[in-house]
Amino acid sequence: MSLSLVAMSHTPLLHRVEVDPQVRAEVDGAFEAVRAFVAEVDPELVITIGPDHYNGFFYDTMPPFCLGLGAYGLGDYGTASGALDVPTDIAEDLARHVQGEDIDLTISRAMGVDHGAVQPLEVIFGQIDTVPTIPVFVNGVAAPFVPMRRIRALGESIGRWAAGRPERILVIASGGLSHDPPVPQWATATPEVRAGLLDGRNPTPQARAAREQRVVDTAHAFAAGTAAILDLNPEWDAQFLRVCREGEVAAFDDYDTDEMAATAGNSSHEVRSWVTAFSALSAVGDYAVELEYYRPIREFIAGFGVMTARTKEITA
Ligand SMILES: O=C(O)CCc1cccc(O)c1O
Ligand SMILES: [Fe+2]
């Protein structure tokens, strides 16, 4: 049995903001290489791990992580809406396994997933319902956060489950790396914005358009060097990618929540998706990274990383 992985940043600016043609070609090339990798893996089951940005999860109930027994795209930024093809019985088996390993996993039978989970599925498969897919939400924006060791434990538990399954499984991690997009923070939000962070479900089309335009405007300002957001941190990103590449997943435990936000941006916590996925891989066995792409891309408001990896064949 081997387990395969794709980890990739997401950005709703992908087709909303012009970027240097050389950069566009690089990113398109990385996506093309990911699609070729996945075609070769030919997964029978996908576990997609991603954050949400106050589209599906709000502060009225904010779990550290949640597994979807049923899920649907929320359609923000024009991403796909509608049902994912969640194999509910298999998803429930995974949930029981993780809970049985003393990890208090939240489950949802109707989990709304936003661009964070949907964009990688669209980049890789073109749609969100072509392969049986189990979505796992991992909080990447709403403080306070559980210590990173709990995220590693979640990933390792998922990996131990995957190791016992007959299917060819692909784990997808979405988000990161260093970045500080204008996602509101409870601590500094106005009462009106806090109301949206508490329960901003089903925003009006006007409210959603205004929010998305604000992000696009911030991207243009960031590229022009005039945005008041934390800069990308290529050094931090390089160190994080090194831990992923070298497979010493225990090193993820050293990532301190407050330090991450201060040095890599409030949304750097999205790398918790990567921590989950690489910890799953490491629980199955030694693995090798095959593709690694990275570039700080201000137009996308992201230290933009793409990685593929798979465990080395394990003799049955
Ligand atoms: O819609 C939002 O609140 C943030 C959108 C967004 C922008 C850049 C990078 C991201 O990872 C991201 O999610
Ligand atoms: Fe994001």
mmCIF file of N, CA and C and ligand atoms in Angstrom, residues 10-13 53 55 76-77 114-116 175-176 179 181-184 211-212 214-215 267 270 300-302, ligand 1:
data_model
loop_
_atom_site.group_PDB
_atom_site.id
_atom_site.type_symbol
_atom_site.label_atom_id
_atom_site.label_comp_id
_atom_site.label_asym_id
_atom_site.label_seq_id
_atom_site.Cartn_x
_atom_site.Cartn_y
_atom_site.Cartn_z
ATOM 1 N N HIS A 10 -3.698 27.844 -2.050
ATOM 2 C CA HIS A 10 -4.863 28.260 -2.832
ATOM 3 C C HIS A 10 -4.875 29.787 -2.835
ATOM 4 N N THR A 11 -5.506 30.369 -3.805
ATOM 5 C CA THR A 11 -5.715 31.807 -3.825
ATOM 6 C C THR A 11 -6.895 32.127 -4.739
ATOM 7 N N PRO A 12 -7.846 32.890 -4.240
ATOM 8 C CA PRO A 12 -8.965 33.263 -5.107
ATOM 9 C C PRO A 12 -8.553 34.321 -6.125
ATOM 10 N N LEU A 13 -7.297 34.811 -5.995
ATOM 11 C CA LEU A 13 -6.806 35.807 -6.953
ATOM 12 C C LEU A 13 -6.253 35.152 -8.219
ATOM 13 N N HIS A 53 -12.770 30.057 5.538
ATOM 14 C CA HIS A 53 -12.532 31.478 5.811
ATOM 15 C C HIS A 53 -13.829 32.173 6.212
ATOM 16 N N ASN A 55 -16.760 31.046 5.892
ATOM 17 C CA ASN A 55 -17.838 30.795 4.921
ATOM 18 C C ASN A 55 -18.658 29.576 5.336
ATOM 19 N N ASP A 76 -17.957 30.389 -3.160
ATOM 20 C CA ASP A 76 -17.367 31.734 -3.054
ATOM 21 C C ASP A 76 -16.295 31.910 -4.128
ATOM 22 N N TYR A 77 -16.095 33.144 -4.516
ATOM 23 C CA TYR A 77 -15.151 33.495 -5.593
ATOM 24 C C TYR A 77 -15.423 32.722 -6.878
ATOM 25 N N ASP A 114 -15.431 25.994 1.383
ATOM 26 C CA ASP A 114 -15.238 27.172 0.524
ATOM 27 C C ASP A 114 -14.037 26.982 -0.395
ATOM 28 N N HIS A 115 -13.541 28.106 -0.949
ATOM 29 C CA HIS A 115 -12.460 28.007 -1.952
ATOM 30 C C HIS A 115 -11.260 27.262 -1.402
ATOM 31 N N GLY A 116 -11.106 27.290 -0.075
ATOM 32 C CA GLY A 116 -9.940 26.623 0.522
ATOM 33 C C GLY A 116 -9.903 25.143 0.184
ATOM 34 N N GLY A 175 -3.611 25.310 1.191
ATOM 35 C CA GLY A 175 -3.443 26.529 1.971
ATOM 36 C C GLY A 175 -2.001 26.957 2.128
ATOM 37 N N GLY A 176 -1.796 28.025 2.843
ATOM 38 C CA GLY A 176 -0.436 28.519 3.089
ATOM 39 C C GLY A 176 0.118 29.246 1.879
ATOM 40 N N HIS A 179 1.243 34.078 4.692
ATOM 41 C CA HIS A 179 0.405 35.108 4.080
ATOM 42 C C HIS A 179 -0.547 35.711 5.118
ATOM 43 N N PRO A 181 -3.707 37.686 4.278
ATOM 44 C CA PRO A 181 -4.795 38.347 3.540
ATOM 45 C C PRO A 181 -5.761 39.009 4.514
ATOM 46 N N PRO A 182 -6.599 39.909 4.035
ATOM 47 C CA PRO A 182 -7.450 40.702 4.938
ATOM 48 C C PRO A 182 -8.619 39.904 5.505
ATOM 49 N N VAL A 183 -8.284 38.771 6.148
ATOM 50 C CA VAL A 183 -9.313 38.004 6.864
ATOM 51 C C VAL A 183 -9.474 38.638 8.244
ATOM 52 N N PRO A 184 -10.678 39.081 8.595
ATOM 53 C CA PRO A 184 -10.835 39.795 9.872
ATOM 54 C C PRO A 184 -10.376 38.963 11.073
ATOM 55 N N ARG A 211 -16.960 41.821 -0.115
ATOM 56 C CA ARG A 211 -15.847 41.156 0.561
ATOM 57 C C ARG A 211 -14.794 40.711 -0.454
ATOM 58 N N GLU A 212 -15.242 40.120 -1.539
ATOM 59 C CA GLU A 212 -14.303 39.594 -2.524
ATOM 60 C C GLU A 212 -13.561 40.727 -3.225
ATOM 61 N N ARG A 214 -12.824 43.522 -1.869
ATOM 62 C CA ARG A 214 -11.850 44.045 -0.897
ATOM 63 C C ARG A 214 -10.564 43.225 -0.945
ATOM 64 N N VAL A 215 -10.712 41.914 -1.130
ATOM 65 C CA VAL A 215 -9.531 41.041 -1.213
ATOM 66 C C VAL A 215 -8.775 41.321 -2.510
ATOM 67 N N SER A 267 -2.889 34.112 8.377
ATOM 68 C CA SER A 267 -3.374 32.944 7.618
ATOM 69 C C SER A 267 -2.306 31.888 7.403
ATOM 70 N N GLU A 270 -2.972 28.228 7.925
ATOM 71 C CA GLU A 270 -3.490 27.308 6.902
ATOM 72 C C GLU A 270 -2.521 26.147 6.649
ATOM 73 N N PHE A 300 -1.018 37.185 -5.579
ATOM 74 C CA PHE A 300 -1.901 36.124 -5.067
ATOM 75 C C PHE A 300 -2.059 36.197 -3.556
ATOM 76 N N ILE A 301 -1.347 37.129 -2.928
ATOM 77 C CA ILE A 301 -1.247 37.257 -1.458
ATOM 78 C C ILE A 301 -0.902 35.888 -0.868
ATOM 79 N N ALA A 302 0.177 35.319 -1.373
ATOM 80 C CA ALA A 302 0.550 33.997 -0.853
ATOM 81 C C ALA A 302 2.019 33.701 -1.110
HETATM 82 O O1 LIG B 1 -11.643 35.410 1.211
HETATM 83 C C1 LIG B 1 -10.829 35.602 2.128
HETATM 84 O O2 LIG B 1 -11.181 35.984 3.252
HETATM 85 C C2 LIG B 1 -9.322 35.333 1.905
HETATM 86 C C3 LIG B 1 -9.032 34.912 0.480
HETATM 87 C C4 LIG B 1 -7.567 34.530 0.314
HETATM 88 C C5 LIG B 1 -6.673 35.405 -0.313
HETATM 89 C C6 LIG B 1 -5.321 35.050 -0.447
HETATM 90 C C7 LIG B 1 -4.837 33.838 0.041
HETATM 91 C C8 LIG B 1 -5.731 32.954 0.696
HETATM 92 O O3 LIG B 1 -5.318 31.766 1.240
HETATM 93 C C9 LIG B 1 -7.095 33.303 0.808
HETATM 94 O O4 LIG B 1 -7.947 32.409 1.383
#
